[in-house]
PDB file of C-alpha atoms in Angstrom:
ATOM      1  CA  MET A 841    -164.553-157.191  55.820  1.00  0.00           C
ATOM      2  CA  ARG A 842    -161.474-156.283  57.875  1.00  0.00           C
ATOM      3  CA  ILE A 843    -158.488-154.640  56.210  1.00  0.00           C
ATOM      4  CA  ASN A 844    -155.274-153.819  57.997  1.00  0.00           C
ATOM      5  CA  CYS A 845    -153.529-150.754  56.650  1.00  0.00           C
ATOM      6  CA  HIS A 846    -149.924-150.051  57.610  1.00  0.00           C
ATOM      7  CA  SER A 847    -148.675-147.962  54.720  1.00  0.00           C
ATOM      8  CA  LYS A 848    -149.589-144.984  52.587  1.00  0.00           C
ATOM      9  CA  PHE A 849    -150.085-147.360  49.673  1.00  0.00           C
ATOM     10  CA  GLY A 850    -152.574-149.319  51.727  1.00  0.00           C
ATOM     11  CA  ALA A 851    -154.335-146.123  52.719  1.00  0.00           C
ATOM     12  CA  VAL A 852    -154.675-145.142  49.067  1.00  0.00           C
ATOM     13  CA  ILE A 853    -156.151-148.540  48.262  1.00  0.00           C
ATOM     14  CA  ILE A 854    -158.659-148.151  51.117  1.00  0.00           C
ATOM     15  CA  LEU A 855    -159.626-144.684  49.891  1.00  0.00           C
ATOM     16  CA  LEU A 856    -160.089-145.928  46.350  1.00  0.00           C
ATOM     17  CA  LEU A 857    -162.173-148.894  47.493  1.00  0.00           C
ATOM     18  CA  THR A 858    -164.398-146.756  49.700  1.00  0.00           C
ATOM     19  CA  GLY A 859    -164.725-143.888  47.264  1.00  0.00           C
ATOM     20  CA  ALA A 860    -163.360-141.417  49.818  1.00  0.00           C
ATOM     21  CA  SER A 861    -161.501-138.377  48.597  1.00  0.00           C
ATOM     22  CA  SER A 862    -157.863-137.950  49.479  1.00  0.00           C
ATOM     23  CA  ALA A 863    -155.368-135.182  50.087  1.00  0.00           C
ATOM     24  CA  ILE A 864    -152.833-137.421  48.363  1.00  0.00           C
ATOM     25  CA  GLY A 865    -152.104-136.408  44.806  1.00  0.00           C
ATOM     26  CA  ALA A 866    -149.833-134.436  42.597  1.00  0.00           C
ATOM     27  CA  ILE A 867    -149.604-130.751  43.311  1.00  0.00           C
ATOM     28  CA  PRO A 868    -149.321-128.302  40.394  1.00  0.00           C
ATOM     29  CA  THR A 869    -145.915-128.294  38.711  1.00  0.00           C
ATOM     30  CA  ILE A 870    -145.417-124.609  39.574  1.00  0.00           C
ATOM     31  CA  GLU A 871    -145.769-125.451  43.296  1.00  0.00           C
ATOM     32  CA  ARG A 872    -143.441-128.442  43.069  1.00  0.00           C
ATOM     33  CA  ASP A 873    -140.890-126.224  41.314  1.00  0.00           C
ATOM     34  CA  ALA A 874    -141.226-123.646  44.121  1.00  0.00           C
ATOM     35  CA  LEU A 875    -140.453-126.289  46.756  1.00  0.00           C
ATOM     36  CA  ILE A 876    -137.479-127.585  44.777  1.00  0.00           C
ATOM     37  CA  SER A 877    -136.231-124.020  44.364  1.00  0.00           C
ATOM     38  CA  LEU A 878    -136.368-123.561  48.144  1.00  0.00           C
ATOM     39  CA  TYR A 879    -134.444-126.803  48.667  1.00  0.00           C
ATOM     40  CA  LYS A 880    -131.727-125.806  46.187  1.00  0.00           C
ATOM     41  CA  SER A 881    -131.398-122.171  47.286  1.00  0.00           C
ATOM     42  CA  THR A 882    -131.120-123.047  50.993  1.00  0.00           C
ATOM     43  CA  ASN A 883    -128.596-125.892  50.828  1.00  0.00           C
ATOM     44  CA  GLY A 884    -131.213-128.618  51.203  1.00  0.00           C
ATOM     45  CA  ASP A 885    -128.641-131.420  51.124  1.00  0.00           C
ATOM     46  CA  ASN A 886    -127.448-130.154  54.518  1.00  0.00           C
ATOM     47  CA  TRP A 887    -130.842-129.607  56.153  1.00  0.00           C
ATOM     48  CA  THR A 888    -131.308-131.266  59.519  1.00  0.00           C
ATOM     49  CA  HIS A 889    -134.471-132.998  58.254  1.00  0.00           C
ATOM     50  CA  LYS A 890    -135.008-133.575  54.551  1.00  0.00           C
ATOM     51  CA  ASP A 891    -137.000-136.810  54.581  1.00  0.00           C
ATOM     52  CA  ASN A 892    -138.477-137.652  51.168  1.00  0.00           C
ATOM     53  CA  TRP A 893    -137.537-134.299  49.587  1.00  0.00           C
ATOM     54  CA  LEU A 894    -137.109-134.394  45.807  1.00  0.00           C
ATOM     55  CA  GLY A 895    -139.161-137.602  45.552  1.00  0.00           C
ATOM     56  CA  PRO A 896    -141.241-138.196  42.416  1.00  0.00           C
ATOM     57  CA  PRO A 897    -144.287-136.066  41.595  1.00  0.00           C
ATOM     58  CA  GLY A 898    -147.204-136.883  43.839  1.00  0.00           C
ATOM     59  CA  THR A 899    -145.033-137.435  46.931  1.00  0.00           C
ATOM     60  CA  GLU A 900    -144.735-133.792  48.020  1.00  0.00           C
ATOM     61  CA  GLY A 901    -147.168-134.279  50.907  1.00  0.00           C
ATOM     62  CA  SER A 902    -144.707-136.778  52.390  1.00  0.00           C
ATOM     63  CA  TRP A 903    -141.765-134.371  52.229  1.00  0.00           C
ATOM     64  CA  PHE A 904    -140.614-133.269  55.677  1.00  0.00           C
ATOM     65  CA  GLY A 905    -142.362-130.032  56.675  1.00  0.00           C
ATOM     66  CA  VAL A 906    -144.753-129.919  53.698  1.00  0.00           C
ATOM     67  CA  THR A 907    -148.509-130.182  54.143  1.00  0.00           C
ATOM     68  CA  CYS A 908    -150.800-130.588  51.162  1.00  0.00           C
ATOM     69  CA  LYS A 909    -154.577-130.221  51.078  1.00  0.00           C
ATOM     70  CA  TYR A 910    -156.779-130.591  48.044  1.00  0.00           C
ATOM     71  CA  ASP A 911    -153.708-131.097  45.853  1.00  0.00           C
ATOM     72  CA  VAL A 912    -152.036-127.774  46.742  1.00  0.00           C
ATOM     73  CA  VAL A 913    -149.351-126.924  49.270  1.00  0.00           C
ATOM     74  CA  SER A 914    -151.066-125.522  52.361  1.00  0.00           C
ATOM     75  CA  GLY A 915    -148.264-125.581  54.925  1.00  0.00           C
ATOM     76  CA  LEU A 916    -144.495-125.259  54.962  1.00  0.00           C
ATOM     77  CA  LYS A 917    -142.864-125.776  58.357  1.00  0.00           C
ATOM     78  CA  LEU A 918    -139.091-125.902  58.146  1.00  0.00           C
ATOM     79  CA  ASN A 919    -138.217-124.016  61.309  1.00  0.00           C
ATOM     80  CA  LYS A 920    -134.970-124.988  63.082  1.00  0.00           C
ATOM     81  CA  ASN A 921    -133.877-127.024  60.076  1.00  0.00           C
ATOM     82  CA  ASN A 922    -130.521-125.509  59.064  1.00  0.00           C
ATOM     83  CA  LEU A 923    -131.757-123.669  55.988  1.00  0.00           C
ATOM     84  CA  VAL A 924    -128.852-121.543  54.777  1.00  0.00           C
ATOM     85  CA  GLY A 925    -129.198-119.134  51.876  1.00  0.00           C
ATOM     86  CA  GLN A 926    -131.871-116.927  50.402  1.00  0.00           C
ATOM     87  CA  ILE A 927    -135.615-117.365  50.172  1.00  0.00           C
ATOM     88  CA  PRO A 928    -136.407-117.890  46.491  1.00  0.00           C
ATOM     89  CA  PRO A 929    -139.060-115.661  44.903  1.00  0.00           C
ATOM     90  CA  GLU A 930    -140.737-118.812  43.552  1.00  0.00           C
ATOM     91  CA  LEU A 931    -142.227-119.399  47.023  1.00  0.00           C
ATOM     92  CA  GLY A 932    -144.757-116.757  46.015  1.00  0.00           C
ATOM     93  CA  ASN A 933    -146.207-119.414  43.699  1.00  0.00           C
ATOM     94  CA  LEU A 934    -147.554-121.326  46.707  1.00  0.00           C
ATOM     95  CA  LYS A 935    -150.656-119.136  46.555  1.00  0.00           C
ATOM     96  CA  LYS A 936    -152.813-121.277  48.867  1.00  0.00           C
ATOM     97  CA  LEU A 937    -150.151-121.510  51.578  1.00  0.00           C
ATOM     98  CA  ASP A 938    -151.800-121.058  54.957  1.00  0.00           C
ATOM     99  CA  GLN A 939    -148.730-121.477  57.187  1.00  0.00           C
ATOM    100  CA  LEU A 940    -145.133-120.519  56.451  1.00  0.00           C
ATOM    101  CA  TYR A 941    -142.579-121.295  59.154  1.00  0.00           C
ATOM    102  CA  LEU A 942    -138.971-120.694  58.133  1.00  0.00           C
ATOM    103  CA  ASN A 943    -137.888-119.288  61.487  1.00  0.00           C
ATOM    104  CA  ASN A 944    -134.739-120.144  63.421  1.00  0.00           C
ATOM    105  CA  ASN A 945    -132.568-120.844  60.400  1.00  0.00           C
ATOM    106  CA  GLN A 946    -129.777-118.954  58.670  1.00  0.00           C
ATOM    107  CA  LEU A 947    -131.713-117.336  55.873  1.00  0.00           C
ATOM    108  CA  SER A 948    -130.144-114.160  54.544  1.00  0.00           C
ATOM    109  CA  GLY A 949    -130.787-111.498  51.953  1.00  0.00           C
ATOM    110  CA  PRO A 950    -134.060-109.718  51.274  1.00  0.00           C
ATOM    111  CA  ILE A 951    -137.599-110.985  51.741  1.00  0.00           C
ATOM    112  CA  PRO A 952    -138.851-111.541  48.184  1.00  0.00           C
ATOM    113  CA  PRO A 953    -141.759-109.229  47.333  1.00  0.00           C
ATOM    114  CA  GLU A 954    -143.321-112.217  45.534  1.00  0.00           C
ATOM    115  CA  LEU A 955    -144.316-113.574  48.950  1.00  0.00           C
ATOM    116  CA  GLY A 956    -147.055-110.956  48.763  1.00  0.00           C
ATOM    117  CA  ASN A 957    -148.720-113.286  46.213  1.00  0.00           C
ATOM    118  CA  LEU A 958    -149.745-115.678  48.978  1.00  0.00           C
ATOM    119  CA  GLU A 959    -153.511-115.389  49.030  1.00  0.00           C
ATOM    120  CA  ARG A 960    -154.350-116.464  52.562  1.00  0.00           C
ATOM    121  CA  CYS A 961    -151.258-117.004  54.660  1.00  0.00           C
ATOM    122  CA  ASN A 962    -152.461-116.766  58.247  1.00  0.00           C
ATOM    123  CA  GLU A 963    -149.143-117.592  59.905  1.00  0.00           C
ATOM    124  CA  PHE A 964    -146.084-116.021  58.302  1.00  0.00           C
ATOM    125  CA  VAL A 965    -143.027-116.639  60.479  1.00  0.00           C
ATOM    126  CA  LEU A 966    -139.508-115.721  59.331  1.00  0.00           C
ATOM    127  CA  SER A 967    -138.084-114.676  62.703  1.00  0.00           C
ATOM    128  CA  TYR A 968    -134.593-115.473  63.985  1.00  0.00           C
ATOM    129  CA  ASN A 969    -132.761-115.431  60.668  1.00  0.00           C
ATOM    130  CA  LYS A 970    -130.360-112.997  59.014  1.00  0.00           C
ATOM    131  CA  LEU A 971    -132.807-111.412  56.600  1.00  0.00           C
ATOM    132  CA  SER A 972    -131.885-107.877  55.536  1.00  0.00           C
ATOM    133  CA  GLY A 973    -133.233-104.953  53.576  1.00  0.00           C
ATOM    134  CA  PRO A 974    -136.656-103.366  53.778  1.00  0.00           C
ATOM    135  CA  ILE A 975    -139.931-105.130  54.452  1.00  0.00           C
ATOM    136  CA  PRO A 976    -141.597-105.381  51.035  1.00  0.00           C
ATOM    137  CA  PRO A 977    -144.832-103.347  50.869  1.00  0.00           C
ATOM    138  CA  GLU A 978    -146.322-106.297  48.952  1.00  0.00           C
ATOM    139  CA  LEU A 979    -146.615-108.072  52.300  1.00  0.00           C
ATOM    140  CA  GLY A 980    -149.215-105.501  53.356  1.00  0.00           C
ATOM    141  CA  LYS A 981    -152.230-107.690  52.748  1.00  0.00           C
ATOM    142  CA  ASP A 982    -155.107-108.334  55.099  1.00  0.00           C
ATOM    143  CA  TRP A 983    -154.390-112.004  55.583  1.00  0.00           C
ATOM    144  CA  TYR A 984    -152.158-112.350  58.612  1.00  0.00           C
ATOM    145  CA  LEU A 985    -153.231-113.561  61.976  1.00  0.00           C
ATOM    146  CA  TRP A 986    -149.561-113.755  62.904  1.00  0.00           C
ATOM    147  CA  LEU A 987    -146.673-112.043  61.122  1.00  0.00           C
ATOM    148  CA  ALA A 988    -143.275-112.616  62.750  1.00  0.00           C
ATOM    149  CA  LEU A 989    -140.215-110.974  61.233  1.00  0.00           C
ATOM    150  CA  ASN A 990    -138.463-110.270  64.518  1.00  0.00           C
ATOM    151  CA  ASP A 991    -134.779-110.876  65.222  1.00  0.00           C
ATOM    152  CA  ASN A 992    -133.453-110.312  61.727  1.00  0.00           C
ATOM    153  CA  GLN A 993    -131.494-107.445  60.187  1.00  0.00           C
ATOM    154  CA  LEU A 994    -134.386-105.763  58.406  1.00  0.00           C
ATOM    155  CA  SER A 995    -134.031-102.018  57.876  1.00  0.00           C
ATOM    156  CA  GLY A 996    -136.019 -99.000  56.804  1.00  0.00           C
ATOM    157  CA  SER A 997    -139.527 -98.224  57.906  1.00  0.00           C
ATOM    158  CA  ILE A 998    -142.589-100.376  58.303  1.00  0.00           C
ATOM    159  CA  PRO A 999    -144.557-100.064  55.048  1.00  0.00           C
ATOM    160  CA  PRO A1000    -147.874 -98.242  55.519  1.00  0.00           C
ATOM    161  CA  GLU A1001    -149.582-101.098  53.671  1.00  0.00           C
ATOM    162  CA  LEU A1002    -148.532-103.358  56.537  1.00  0.00           C
ATOM    163  CA  ALA A1003    -148.953-100.910  59.408  1.00  0.00           C
ATOM    164  CA  ASN A1004    -152.519-100.078  58.347  1.00  0.00           C
ATOM    165  CA  SER A1005    -153.660-103.643  57.721  1.00  0.00           C
ATOM    166  CA  PRO A1006    -156.984-103.883  59.622  1.00  0.00           C
ATOM    167  CA  LEU A1007    -157.169-107.682  59.916  1.00  0.00           C
ATOM    168  CA  SER A1008    -153.650-108.393  61.118  1.00  0.00           C
ATOM    169  CA  MET A1009    -153.742-109.590  64.672  1.00  0.00           C
ATOM    170  CA  ARG A1010    -150.181-110.089  65.842  1.00  0.00           C
ATOM    171  CA  PHE A1011    -147.028-108.417  64.506  1.00  0.00           C
ATOM    172  CA  GLU A1012    -143.571-109.240  65.764  1.00  0.00           C
ATOM    173  CA  LEU A1013    -140.987-106.883  64.292  1.00  0.00           C
ATOM    174  CA  GLN A1014    -138.675-106.219  67.245  1.00  0.00           C
ATOM    175  CA  ASN A1015    -134.891-106.584  67.128  1.00  0.00           C
ATOM    176  CA  ASN A1016    -134.426-105.283  63.603  1.00  0.00           C
ATOM    177  CA  LYS A1017    -133.113-101.954  62.300  1.00  0.00           C
ATOM    178  CA  LEU A1018    -136.575-100.504  61.680  1.00  0.00           C
TER     179      LEU A1018
END
């Protein structure tokens, strides 16, 4: 039997017919709310790319810059996308986030300590924004392969929790007030 598939709907039908599992599905409400909070707090209506954002539940994996695996948000890549405003603390509810790229935008204000709730974020990139204040010690977990906070307006000292993290591989903190 030959089936042509040219749409996501068709792909879902194929997966259902073959019994294959899918990364397509509704993410937890708390994660959807976190994404919507980011959209609203960073002037999402004026983002450069906002394809499919705020679609119905179950469509989050089709939102520009959002990757979902196993019905959770695993990646958020909105670099160079004209995000203006503050990072909402609700982003800390994306606990299974593996990649966070919010670099090269116009984000301002402090880094929410709630981002320390991310359980396994390997790539945490907030460089080239206007973030200010201290680096939250809550970010001092052993989960980074790459932590980039460079070219912001961060001040204070590097928290010992972060400086002594044995598994962190690459830190970029230059061009701040540290």
